[in-house]
XYZ file of C-alpha atoms in Angstrom:
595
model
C -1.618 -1.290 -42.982
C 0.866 1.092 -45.235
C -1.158 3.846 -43.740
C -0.627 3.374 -40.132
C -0.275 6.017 -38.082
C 1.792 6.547 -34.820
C 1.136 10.589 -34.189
C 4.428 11.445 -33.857
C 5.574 9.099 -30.869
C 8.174 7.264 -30.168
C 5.959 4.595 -28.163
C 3.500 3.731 -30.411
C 5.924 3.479 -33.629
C 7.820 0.794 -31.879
C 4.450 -1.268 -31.526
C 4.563 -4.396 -33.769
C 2.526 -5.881 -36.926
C 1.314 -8.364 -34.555
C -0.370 -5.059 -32.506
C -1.014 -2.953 -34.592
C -3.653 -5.390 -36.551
C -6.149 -4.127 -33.216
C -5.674 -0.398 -33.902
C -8.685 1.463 -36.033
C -9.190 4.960 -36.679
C -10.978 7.108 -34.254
C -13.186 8.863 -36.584
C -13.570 11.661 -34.812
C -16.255 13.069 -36.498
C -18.434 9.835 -35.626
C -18.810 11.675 -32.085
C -22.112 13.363 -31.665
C -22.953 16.568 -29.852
C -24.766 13.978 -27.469
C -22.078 11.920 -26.885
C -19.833 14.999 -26.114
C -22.350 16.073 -23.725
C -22.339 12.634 -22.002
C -18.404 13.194 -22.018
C -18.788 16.390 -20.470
C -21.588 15.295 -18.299
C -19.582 11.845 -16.584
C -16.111 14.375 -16.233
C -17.627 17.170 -14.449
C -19.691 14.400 -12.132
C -15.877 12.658 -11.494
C -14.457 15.881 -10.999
C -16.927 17.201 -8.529
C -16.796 13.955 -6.193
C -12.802 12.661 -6.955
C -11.361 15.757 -5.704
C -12.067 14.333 -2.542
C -11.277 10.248 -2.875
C -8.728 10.342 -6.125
C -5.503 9.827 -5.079
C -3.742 12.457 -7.008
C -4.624 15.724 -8.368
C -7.312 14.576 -10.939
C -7.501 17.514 -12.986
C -3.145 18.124 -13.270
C -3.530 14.443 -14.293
C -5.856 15.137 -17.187
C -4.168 17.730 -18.547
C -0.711 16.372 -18.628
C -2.682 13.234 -20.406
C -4.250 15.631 -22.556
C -7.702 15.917 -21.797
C -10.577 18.521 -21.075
C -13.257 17.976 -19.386
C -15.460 20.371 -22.086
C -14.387 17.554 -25.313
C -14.080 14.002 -25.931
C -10.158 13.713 -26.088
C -8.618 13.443 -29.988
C -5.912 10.786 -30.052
C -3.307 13.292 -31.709
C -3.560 15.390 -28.340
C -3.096 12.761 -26.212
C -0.397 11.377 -27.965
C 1.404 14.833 -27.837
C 1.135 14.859 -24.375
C 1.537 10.727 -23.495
C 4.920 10.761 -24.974
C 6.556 13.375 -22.992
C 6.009 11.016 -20.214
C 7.800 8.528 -21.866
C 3.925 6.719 -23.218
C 1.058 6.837 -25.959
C -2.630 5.806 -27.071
C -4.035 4.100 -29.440
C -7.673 3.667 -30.270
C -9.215 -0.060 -31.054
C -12.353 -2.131 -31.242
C -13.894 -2.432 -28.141
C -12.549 -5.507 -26.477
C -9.003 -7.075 -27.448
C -7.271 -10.541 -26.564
C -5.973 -10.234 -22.741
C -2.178 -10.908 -24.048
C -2.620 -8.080 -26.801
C -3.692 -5.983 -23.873
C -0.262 -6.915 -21.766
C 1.719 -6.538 -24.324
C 0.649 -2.656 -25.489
C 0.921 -2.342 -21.667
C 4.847 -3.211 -22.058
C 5.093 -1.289 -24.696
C 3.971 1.895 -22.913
C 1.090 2.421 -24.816
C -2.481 2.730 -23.683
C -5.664 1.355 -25.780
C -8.771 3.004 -25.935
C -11.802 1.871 -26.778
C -13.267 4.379 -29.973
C -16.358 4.362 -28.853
C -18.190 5.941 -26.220
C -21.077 5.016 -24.037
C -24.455 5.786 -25.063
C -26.606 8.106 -22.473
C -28.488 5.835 -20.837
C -25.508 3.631 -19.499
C -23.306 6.848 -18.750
C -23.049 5.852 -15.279
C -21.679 2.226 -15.794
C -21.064 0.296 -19.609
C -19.604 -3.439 -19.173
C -18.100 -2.467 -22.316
C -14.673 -0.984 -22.769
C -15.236 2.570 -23.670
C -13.131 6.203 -24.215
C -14.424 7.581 -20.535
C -13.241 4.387 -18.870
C -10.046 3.950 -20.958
C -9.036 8.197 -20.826
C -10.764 9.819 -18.224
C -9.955 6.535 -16.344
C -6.366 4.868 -17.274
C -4.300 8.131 -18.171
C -4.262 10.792 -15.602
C -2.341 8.755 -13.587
C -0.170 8.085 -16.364
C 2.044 10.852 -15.138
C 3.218 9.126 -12.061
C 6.345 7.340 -12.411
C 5.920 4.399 -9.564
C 2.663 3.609 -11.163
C 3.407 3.797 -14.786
C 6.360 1.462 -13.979
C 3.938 -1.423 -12.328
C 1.680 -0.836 -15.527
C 4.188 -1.585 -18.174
C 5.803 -4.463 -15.580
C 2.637 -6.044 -15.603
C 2.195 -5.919 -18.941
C 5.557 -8.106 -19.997
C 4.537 -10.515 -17.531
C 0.904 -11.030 -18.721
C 2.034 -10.888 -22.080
C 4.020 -14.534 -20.893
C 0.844 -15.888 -19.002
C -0.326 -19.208 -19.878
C -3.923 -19.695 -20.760
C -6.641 -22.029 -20.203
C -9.027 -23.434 -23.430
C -11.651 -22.045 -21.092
C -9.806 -18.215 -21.008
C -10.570 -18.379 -24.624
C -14.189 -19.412 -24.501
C -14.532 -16.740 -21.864
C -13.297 -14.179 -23.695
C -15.405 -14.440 -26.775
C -17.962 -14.406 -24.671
C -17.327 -10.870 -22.784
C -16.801 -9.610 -25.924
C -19.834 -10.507 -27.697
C -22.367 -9.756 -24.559
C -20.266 -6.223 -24.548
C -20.933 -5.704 -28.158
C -24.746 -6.393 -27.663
C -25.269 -4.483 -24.840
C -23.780 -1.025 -26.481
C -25.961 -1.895 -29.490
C -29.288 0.170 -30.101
C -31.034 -2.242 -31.612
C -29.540 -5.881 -30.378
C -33.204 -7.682 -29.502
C -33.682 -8.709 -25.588
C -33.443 -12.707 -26.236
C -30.089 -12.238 -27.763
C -28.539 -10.272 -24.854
C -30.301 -12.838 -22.486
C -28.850 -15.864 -24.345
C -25.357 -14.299 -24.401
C -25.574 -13.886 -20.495
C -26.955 -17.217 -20.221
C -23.971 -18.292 -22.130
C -21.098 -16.622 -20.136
C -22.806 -17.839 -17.066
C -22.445 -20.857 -18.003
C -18.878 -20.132 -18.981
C -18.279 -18.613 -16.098
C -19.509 -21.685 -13.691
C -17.700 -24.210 -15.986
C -14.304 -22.677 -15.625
C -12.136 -25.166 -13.372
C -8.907 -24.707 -11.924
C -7.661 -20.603 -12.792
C -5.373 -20.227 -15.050
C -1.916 -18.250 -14.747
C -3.835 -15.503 -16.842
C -6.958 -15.855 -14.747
C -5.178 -15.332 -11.707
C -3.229 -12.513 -12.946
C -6.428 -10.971 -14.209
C -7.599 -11.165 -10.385
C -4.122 -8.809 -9.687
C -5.010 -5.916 -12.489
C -8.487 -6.072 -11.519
C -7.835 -5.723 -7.700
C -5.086 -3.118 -8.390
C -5.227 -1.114 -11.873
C -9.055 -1.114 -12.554
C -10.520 -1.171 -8.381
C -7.109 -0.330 -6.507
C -7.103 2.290 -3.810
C -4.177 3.146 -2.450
C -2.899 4.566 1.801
C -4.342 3.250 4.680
C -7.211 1.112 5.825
C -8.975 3.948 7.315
C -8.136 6.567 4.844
C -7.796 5.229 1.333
C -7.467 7.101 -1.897
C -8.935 6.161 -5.268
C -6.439 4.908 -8.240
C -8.079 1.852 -10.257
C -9.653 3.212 -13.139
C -12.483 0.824 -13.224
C -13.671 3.617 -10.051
C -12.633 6.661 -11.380
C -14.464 5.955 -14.487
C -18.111 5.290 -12.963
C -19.684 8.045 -11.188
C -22.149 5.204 -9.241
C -19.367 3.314 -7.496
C -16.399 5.945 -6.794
C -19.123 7.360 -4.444
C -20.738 4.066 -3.032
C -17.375 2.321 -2.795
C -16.296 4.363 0.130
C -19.474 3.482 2.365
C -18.138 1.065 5.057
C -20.324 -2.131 4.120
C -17.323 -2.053 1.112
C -14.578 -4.187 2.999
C -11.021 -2.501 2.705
C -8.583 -5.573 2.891
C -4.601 -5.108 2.681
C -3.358 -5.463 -1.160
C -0.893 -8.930 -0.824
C -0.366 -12.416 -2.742
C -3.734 -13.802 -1.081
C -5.680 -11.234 -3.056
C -5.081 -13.358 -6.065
C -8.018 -15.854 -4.865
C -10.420 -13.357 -4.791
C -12.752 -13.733 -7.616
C -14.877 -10.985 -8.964
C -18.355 -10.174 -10.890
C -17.629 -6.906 -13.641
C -21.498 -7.019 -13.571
C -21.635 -6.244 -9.568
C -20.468 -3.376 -7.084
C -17.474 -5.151 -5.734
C -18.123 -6.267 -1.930
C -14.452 -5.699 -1.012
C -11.540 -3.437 -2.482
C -7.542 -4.005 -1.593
C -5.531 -1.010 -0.350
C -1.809 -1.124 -0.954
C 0.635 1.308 0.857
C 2.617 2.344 -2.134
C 2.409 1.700 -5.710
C 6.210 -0.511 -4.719
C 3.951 -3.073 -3.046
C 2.266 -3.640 -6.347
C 5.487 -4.305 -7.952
C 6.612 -6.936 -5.408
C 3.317 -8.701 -4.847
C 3.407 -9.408 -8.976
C 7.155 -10.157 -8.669
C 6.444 -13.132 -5.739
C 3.283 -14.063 -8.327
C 5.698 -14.093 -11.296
C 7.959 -16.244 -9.406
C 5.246 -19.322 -9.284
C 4.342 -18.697 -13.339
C 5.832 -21.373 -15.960
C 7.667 -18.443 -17.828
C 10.764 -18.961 -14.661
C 10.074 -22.532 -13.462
C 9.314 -24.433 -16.912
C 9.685 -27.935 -16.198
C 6.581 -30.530 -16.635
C 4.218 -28.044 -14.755
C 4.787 -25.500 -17.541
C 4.113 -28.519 -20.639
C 1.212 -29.619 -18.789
C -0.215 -26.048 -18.778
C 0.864 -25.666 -22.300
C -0.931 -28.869 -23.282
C -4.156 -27.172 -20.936
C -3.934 -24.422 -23.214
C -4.811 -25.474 -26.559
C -3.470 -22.767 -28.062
C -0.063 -22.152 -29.419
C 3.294 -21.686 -26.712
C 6.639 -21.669 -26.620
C 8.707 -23.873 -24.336
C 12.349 -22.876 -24.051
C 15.297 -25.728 -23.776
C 17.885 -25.025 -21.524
C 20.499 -24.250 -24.433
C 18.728 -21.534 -25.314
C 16.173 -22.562 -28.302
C 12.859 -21.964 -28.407
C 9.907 -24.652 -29.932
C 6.787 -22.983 -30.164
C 3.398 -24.662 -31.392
C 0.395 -26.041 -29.963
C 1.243 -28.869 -27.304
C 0.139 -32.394 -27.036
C 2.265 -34.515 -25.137
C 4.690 -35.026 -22.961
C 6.782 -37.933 -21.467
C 7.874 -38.734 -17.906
C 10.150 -40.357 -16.217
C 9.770 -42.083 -12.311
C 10.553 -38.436 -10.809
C 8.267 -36.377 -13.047
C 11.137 -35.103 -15.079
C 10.104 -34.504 -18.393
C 11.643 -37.051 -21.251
C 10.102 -35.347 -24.168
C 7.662 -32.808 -25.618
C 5.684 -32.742 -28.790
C 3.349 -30.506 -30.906
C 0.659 -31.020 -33.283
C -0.320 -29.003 -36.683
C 1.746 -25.775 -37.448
C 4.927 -25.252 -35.179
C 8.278 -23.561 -34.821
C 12.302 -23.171 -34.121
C 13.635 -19.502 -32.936
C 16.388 -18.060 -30.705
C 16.157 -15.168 -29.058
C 12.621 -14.797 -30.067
C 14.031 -14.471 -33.753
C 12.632 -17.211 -36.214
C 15.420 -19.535 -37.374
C 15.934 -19.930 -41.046
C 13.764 -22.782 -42.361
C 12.336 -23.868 -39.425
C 9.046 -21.780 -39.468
C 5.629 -23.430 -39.296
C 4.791 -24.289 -42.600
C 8.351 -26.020 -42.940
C 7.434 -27.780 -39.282
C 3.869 -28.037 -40.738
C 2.545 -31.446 -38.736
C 4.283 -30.704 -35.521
C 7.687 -31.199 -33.421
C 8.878 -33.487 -30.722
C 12.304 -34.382 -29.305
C 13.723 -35.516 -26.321
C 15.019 -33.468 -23.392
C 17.767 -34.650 -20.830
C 20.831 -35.708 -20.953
C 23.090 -38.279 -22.515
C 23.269 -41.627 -20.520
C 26.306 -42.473 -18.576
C 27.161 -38.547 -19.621
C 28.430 -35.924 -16.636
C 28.086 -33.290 -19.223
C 24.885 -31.851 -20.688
C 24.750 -32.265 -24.639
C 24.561 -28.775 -24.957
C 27.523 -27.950 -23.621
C 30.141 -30.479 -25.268
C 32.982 -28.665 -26.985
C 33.551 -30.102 -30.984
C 35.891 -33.222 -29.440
C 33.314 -34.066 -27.139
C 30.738 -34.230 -29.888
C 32.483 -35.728 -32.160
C 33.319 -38.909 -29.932
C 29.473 -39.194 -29.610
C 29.587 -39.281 -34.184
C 28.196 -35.821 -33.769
C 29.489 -33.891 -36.929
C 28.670 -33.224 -40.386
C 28.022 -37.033 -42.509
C 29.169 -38.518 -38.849
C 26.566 -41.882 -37.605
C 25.757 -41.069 -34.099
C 23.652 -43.325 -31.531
C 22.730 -41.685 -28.666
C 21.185 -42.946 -25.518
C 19.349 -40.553 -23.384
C 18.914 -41.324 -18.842
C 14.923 -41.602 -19.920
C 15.703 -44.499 -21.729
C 15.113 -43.037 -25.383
C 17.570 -43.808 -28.354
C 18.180 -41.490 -31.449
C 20.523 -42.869 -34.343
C 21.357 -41.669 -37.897
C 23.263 -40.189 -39.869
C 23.826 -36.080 -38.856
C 23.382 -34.195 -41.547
C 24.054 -30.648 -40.028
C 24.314 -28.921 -36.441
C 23.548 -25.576 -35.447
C 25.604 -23.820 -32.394
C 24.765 -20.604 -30.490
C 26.962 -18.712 -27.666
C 28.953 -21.816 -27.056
C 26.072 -24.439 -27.171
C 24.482 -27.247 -29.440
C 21.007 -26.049 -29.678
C 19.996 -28.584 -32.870
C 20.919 -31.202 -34.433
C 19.307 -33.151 -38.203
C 19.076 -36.355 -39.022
C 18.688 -38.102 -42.194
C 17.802 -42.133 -41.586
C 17.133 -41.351 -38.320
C 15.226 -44.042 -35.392
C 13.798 -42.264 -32.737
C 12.558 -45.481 -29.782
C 11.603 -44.862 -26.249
C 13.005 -47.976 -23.805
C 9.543 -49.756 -24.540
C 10.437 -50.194 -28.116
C 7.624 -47.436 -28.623
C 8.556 -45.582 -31.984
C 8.672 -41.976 -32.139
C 10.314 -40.975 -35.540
C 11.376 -43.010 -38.171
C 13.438 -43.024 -41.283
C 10.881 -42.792 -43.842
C 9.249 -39.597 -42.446
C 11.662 -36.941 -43.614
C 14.597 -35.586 -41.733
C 14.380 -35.923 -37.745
C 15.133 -32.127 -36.358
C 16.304 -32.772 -32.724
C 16.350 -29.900 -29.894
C 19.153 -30.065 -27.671
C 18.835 -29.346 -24.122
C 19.074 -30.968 -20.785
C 15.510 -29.480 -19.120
C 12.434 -26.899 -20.505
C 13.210 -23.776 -18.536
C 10.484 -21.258 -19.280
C 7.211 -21.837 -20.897
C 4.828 -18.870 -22.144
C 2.474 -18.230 -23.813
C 2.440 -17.034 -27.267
C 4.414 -17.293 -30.414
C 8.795 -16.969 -29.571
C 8.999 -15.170 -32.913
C 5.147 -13.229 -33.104
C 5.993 -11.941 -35.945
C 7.069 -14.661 -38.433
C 4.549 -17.201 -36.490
C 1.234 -15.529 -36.397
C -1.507 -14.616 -39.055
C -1.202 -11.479 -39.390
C -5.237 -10.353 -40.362
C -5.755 -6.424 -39.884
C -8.404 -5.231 -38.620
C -9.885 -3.039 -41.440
C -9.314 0.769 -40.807
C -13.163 1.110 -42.332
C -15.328 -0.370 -39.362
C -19.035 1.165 -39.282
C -18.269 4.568 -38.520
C -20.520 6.232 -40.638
C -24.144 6.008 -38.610
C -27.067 7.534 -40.772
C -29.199 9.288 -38.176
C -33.076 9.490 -38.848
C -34.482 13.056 -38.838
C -36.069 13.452 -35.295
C -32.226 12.714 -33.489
C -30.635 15.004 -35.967
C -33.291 17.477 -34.380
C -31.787 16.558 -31.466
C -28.207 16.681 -31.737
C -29.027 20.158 -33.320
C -30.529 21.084 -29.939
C -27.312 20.144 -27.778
C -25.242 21.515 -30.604
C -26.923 25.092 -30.168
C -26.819 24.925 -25.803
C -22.975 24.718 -26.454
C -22.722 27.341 -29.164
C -24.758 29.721 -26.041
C -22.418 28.114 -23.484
C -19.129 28.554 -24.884
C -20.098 31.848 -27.012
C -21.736 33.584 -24.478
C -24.430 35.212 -26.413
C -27.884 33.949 -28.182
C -29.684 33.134 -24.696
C -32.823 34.760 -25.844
C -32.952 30.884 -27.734
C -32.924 28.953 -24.575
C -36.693 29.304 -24.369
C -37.553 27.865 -27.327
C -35.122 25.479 -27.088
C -36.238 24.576 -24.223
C -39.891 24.576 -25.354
C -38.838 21.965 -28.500
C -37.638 19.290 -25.878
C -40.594 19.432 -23.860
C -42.235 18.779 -27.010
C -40.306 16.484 -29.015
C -38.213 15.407 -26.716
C -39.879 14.225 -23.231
C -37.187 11.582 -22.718
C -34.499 13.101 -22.908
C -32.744 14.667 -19.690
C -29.598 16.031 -20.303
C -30.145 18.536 -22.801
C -32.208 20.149 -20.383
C -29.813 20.288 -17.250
C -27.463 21.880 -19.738
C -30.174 25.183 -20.130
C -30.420 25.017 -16.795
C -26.873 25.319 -16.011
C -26.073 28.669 -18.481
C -29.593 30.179 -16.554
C -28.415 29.151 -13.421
C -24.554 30.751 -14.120
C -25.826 33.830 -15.783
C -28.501 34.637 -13.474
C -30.865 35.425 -16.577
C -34.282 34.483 -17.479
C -35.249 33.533 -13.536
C -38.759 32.372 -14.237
C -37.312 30.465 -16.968
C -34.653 28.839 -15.067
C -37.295 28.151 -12.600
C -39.784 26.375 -15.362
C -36.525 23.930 -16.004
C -35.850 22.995 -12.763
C -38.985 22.234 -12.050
C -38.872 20.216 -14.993
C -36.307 18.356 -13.799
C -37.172 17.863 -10.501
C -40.488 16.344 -11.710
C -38.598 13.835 -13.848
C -36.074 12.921 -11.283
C -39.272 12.199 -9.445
C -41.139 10.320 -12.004
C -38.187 8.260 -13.320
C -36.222 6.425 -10.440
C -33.818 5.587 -13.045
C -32.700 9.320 -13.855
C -33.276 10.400 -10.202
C -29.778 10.075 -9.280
C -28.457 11.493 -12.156
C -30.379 14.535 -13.043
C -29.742 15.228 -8.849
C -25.929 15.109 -9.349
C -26.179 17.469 -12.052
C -27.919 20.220 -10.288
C -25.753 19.534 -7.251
C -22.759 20.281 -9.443
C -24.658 23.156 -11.189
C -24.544 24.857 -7.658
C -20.914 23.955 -7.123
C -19.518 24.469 -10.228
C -16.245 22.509 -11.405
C -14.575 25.424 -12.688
C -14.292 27.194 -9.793
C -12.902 23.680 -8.065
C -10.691 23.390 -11.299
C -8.766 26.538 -10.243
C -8.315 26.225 -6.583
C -6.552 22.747 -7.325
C -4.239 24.679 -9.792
C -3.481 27.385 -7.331
């Protein structure tokens, strides 16, 4: 990606290769003049009602984030106006990997789904789109508490161990997502794709650190509200983003429960109006409740409990040895001794050696191809840790260059051969190779042996972190961009070019203020071509309405839509919130708020 783009900001020019494989072009041109009408429609709707229930001044938030409510935003804006709040936006492929999502969280950047919701889910998608990720996420961007938590949760998700299952679950969100925004996906597929993440779902078993973590962003930074029980405001953009439940979350059948560490055992259903919402008294509490959660993840306590959720995983992770070097690959095994202590780790397939998150020199994964293990503790009959023996200490023990060391470990494991070379960093042994080496556990049990190469052994008296993830992301991971080119380019049949043509002129009228003498037989072409659509319609009502022309016109078109609202339960709601915000138009709103 030679061609990558990072508008100008700092933010999103410091992402890595590693992220930036997700990002695609937004193809702004891909938007039609109905899905800028559905843009315009959903944003005046939010305005209208959030006023009331958003916790901070909606619209001021918009346009610092730089958005309209008249146009679907164009990353370059945004971006110009992210970054002089210290963030930016990127746009990407619907749904991404949950630790890709941390991570551009840490790195201050927000990622927006390209696409946008097609008209007959504008009140609710299950699928990441730009109204939920824009009109949702980044108008309360601007405040400093919360952007804070947002990029503080994001480097500690980014370290959150998975479950196998977390995978399997996430394919499966993505590809129901994928079908449901579809126009053509047939009904058995999208019923066999719920059938599978139901099953998913029900098959998950004990919640993972990310699962439980997810429970904290969902709870807080998509359904969060934020004062007191009585009198909460709106700030999880999972609400501000659907016009059906920032109203109907506020009835009192909605349980408001205090925002604290029990709220991570609350489940929840992205298909379903949640039953209860958590109310935290300042965006501070947010920060403290993920700082006690942190405190139980295997990122600070390590040990066994962070191998054995490592080894749950199935996926690669890095565990980190108390001297300071990192071993990442996918775990197998682990040994034990009478307290649970851990003796040793191991890897299978593809692993490797880094400090500081920096890949050391021949020790990547094709070089550690079938795997790593090595013992961890200390040195029988030792009062020092390994690690920290100055170059007399070492060399008592035949540790130095060509020197024949046998070393006995508390777990009862035995290493000897001869050394061929030792690494040191800050003042510690971090590794030490073999050639002719024995590796034997107490049982006699072999473990290494001379005729499989040289014997690489990590130094380190315990595992202090383990998280998820690659140390080194970039030298470890496939690096497989996501092609710039995705399916942008929709070929429209004639009748919905007709169409867009229609919306395209009611905006021309709008915005121009001239050519209403066409609103007639505009009008008259939808009620003859067009008898399902809805929206064009409330538009021509809207311009009659404001200009006070054409009454028996404007009267024909409500009528219209009254009729329809009455017909079609479905649309009832909808085409009733429009007129209501016909009659109480967001502009005038827009400017009280900035006075």
């Amino acid at each position: 990606m030679n061609d990558f783009n990072d508008f100008n900001n700092p933010q999103v020019a410091r992402l890595p290769k590693h992220l930036r494989q997700y990002i695609v072009d937004q193809h702004y041109e891909k938007y039609t003049p109905v899905d800028q009408a559905v843009w315009r429609y959903v944003m005046r709707q939010n305005y209208s009602y959030l006023k009331h229930v958003a916790y901070y001044p909606y619209i001021k938030g918009l346009q610092r984030a730089g958005l309209s409510i008249e146009y679907i935003p164009d990353l370059q804006t945004m971006n110009d106006n992210l970054g002089k709040i210290g963030w930016g936006a990127v746009t990407v492929d619907g749904f991404i990997p949950p630790a890709a999502f941390m991570e551009y969280q840490a790195y201050r950047v927000l990622v927006i789904a390209a696409d946008i919701r097609q008209i007959n889910h504008i009140e609710y998608t299950p699928a990441p789109d730009i109204i939920h990720e824009s009109a949702g996420h980044a108008p309360i961007i601007a405040d400093t508490d919360y952007n804070n938590y947002l990029s503080y949760f994001g480097s500690i998700g980014a370290k959150a161990m998975f479950s196998a299952k977390d995978f399997e679950l996430y394919e499966a969100i993505r590809h129901l997502s994928i079908l449901k925004e579809a126009t053509d996906a047939p009904e058995h597929e999208i019923a066999k794709a719920e059938q599978q993440l139901a099953h998913i779902s029900e098959n998950m078993g004990e919640p993972s650190e990310m699962a439980l973590l997810g429970r904290l962003h969902w709870w807080t930074v998509e359904y969060g509200l934020i004062g007191t029980l009585e009198d909460p405001k709106i700030y999880g953009a999972g609400l501000l983003s659907s016009i059906g439940e920032s109203a109907s979350c506020m009835k009192p059948e909605v349980k408001k429960l205090w925002y604290n560490l029990d709220t991570v055992n609350y489940t929840y259903d992205i298909t379903k109006p949640q039953p209860q919402l958590f109310v935290t008294p300042t965006f501070q509490n947010l920060i403290d409740v993920l700082e006690a959660f942190a405190d139980t993840m295997a990122f600070r306590r390590g040990g066994s409990e962070g191998i054995m959720k490592a080894i749950a995983c199935k996926n690669p992770a890095t565990a980190v040895y108390s001297s300071g070097l990192q071993v990442t690959g996918v775990f197998s095994d682990m040994g034990l001794d009478t307290d649970d202590q851990l003796t040793f780790i191991k890897t299978h397939g593809p692993s490797a050696l880094a400090l500081r998150g920096k890949q050391l020199e021949s020790h990547g994964k094709h070089y550690h191809k079938d795997g790593f293990s090595s013992p961890v503790g200390r040195l029988k009959g030792s009062e020092k840790p390994l690690e920290d023996m100055d170059d007399t200490e070492l060399r008592a023990l035949g540790i130095e260059r060509n020197g024949v060391a046998s070393l006995e470990f508390e777990s009862g494991i035995r290493v000897q051969g001869l050394v061929l070379d030792l690494l040191r960093d800050a003042g510690k042994t971090v590794l030490i190779t073999f050639k002719d080496c024995t590796v034997k556990e107490s049982n006699g049990n072999i473990l290494f042996q001379p005729d499989w190469g040289l014997y690489d052994m990590a130094v380190g008296a315990r595992i202090v972190s383990v998280f998820n993830g690659a140390a080194d992301k970039e030298a470890y991971e496939e690096i497989t961009y996501v092609s710039g080119k995705q399916t942008h380019k929709v070929v429209y049949d004639e009748k919905t070019l007709q169409l867009h043509n229609i919306y395209t002129q009611v905006r021309r009228i709008r915005e121009q203020g001239e050519g209403y003498e066409a609103l007639a037989d505009l009008f008259a072409e939808l009620k003859a071509q067009f008898r399902d659509d809805w929206l064009a319609a409330l538009e021509i009502m809207e311009i009659l309405y404001h200009k006070q022309i054409n009454p028996d016109l404007e009267k024909e078109v409500r009528i219209y839509l009254e009729l329809k609202a009455a017909a079609e339960p479905e649309l009832s709601k909808l085409i009733n919130d429009g007129l209501h915000v016909i009659k109480n138009p967001v502009t005038q709103l827009i400017n009280e708020e900035e006075d």
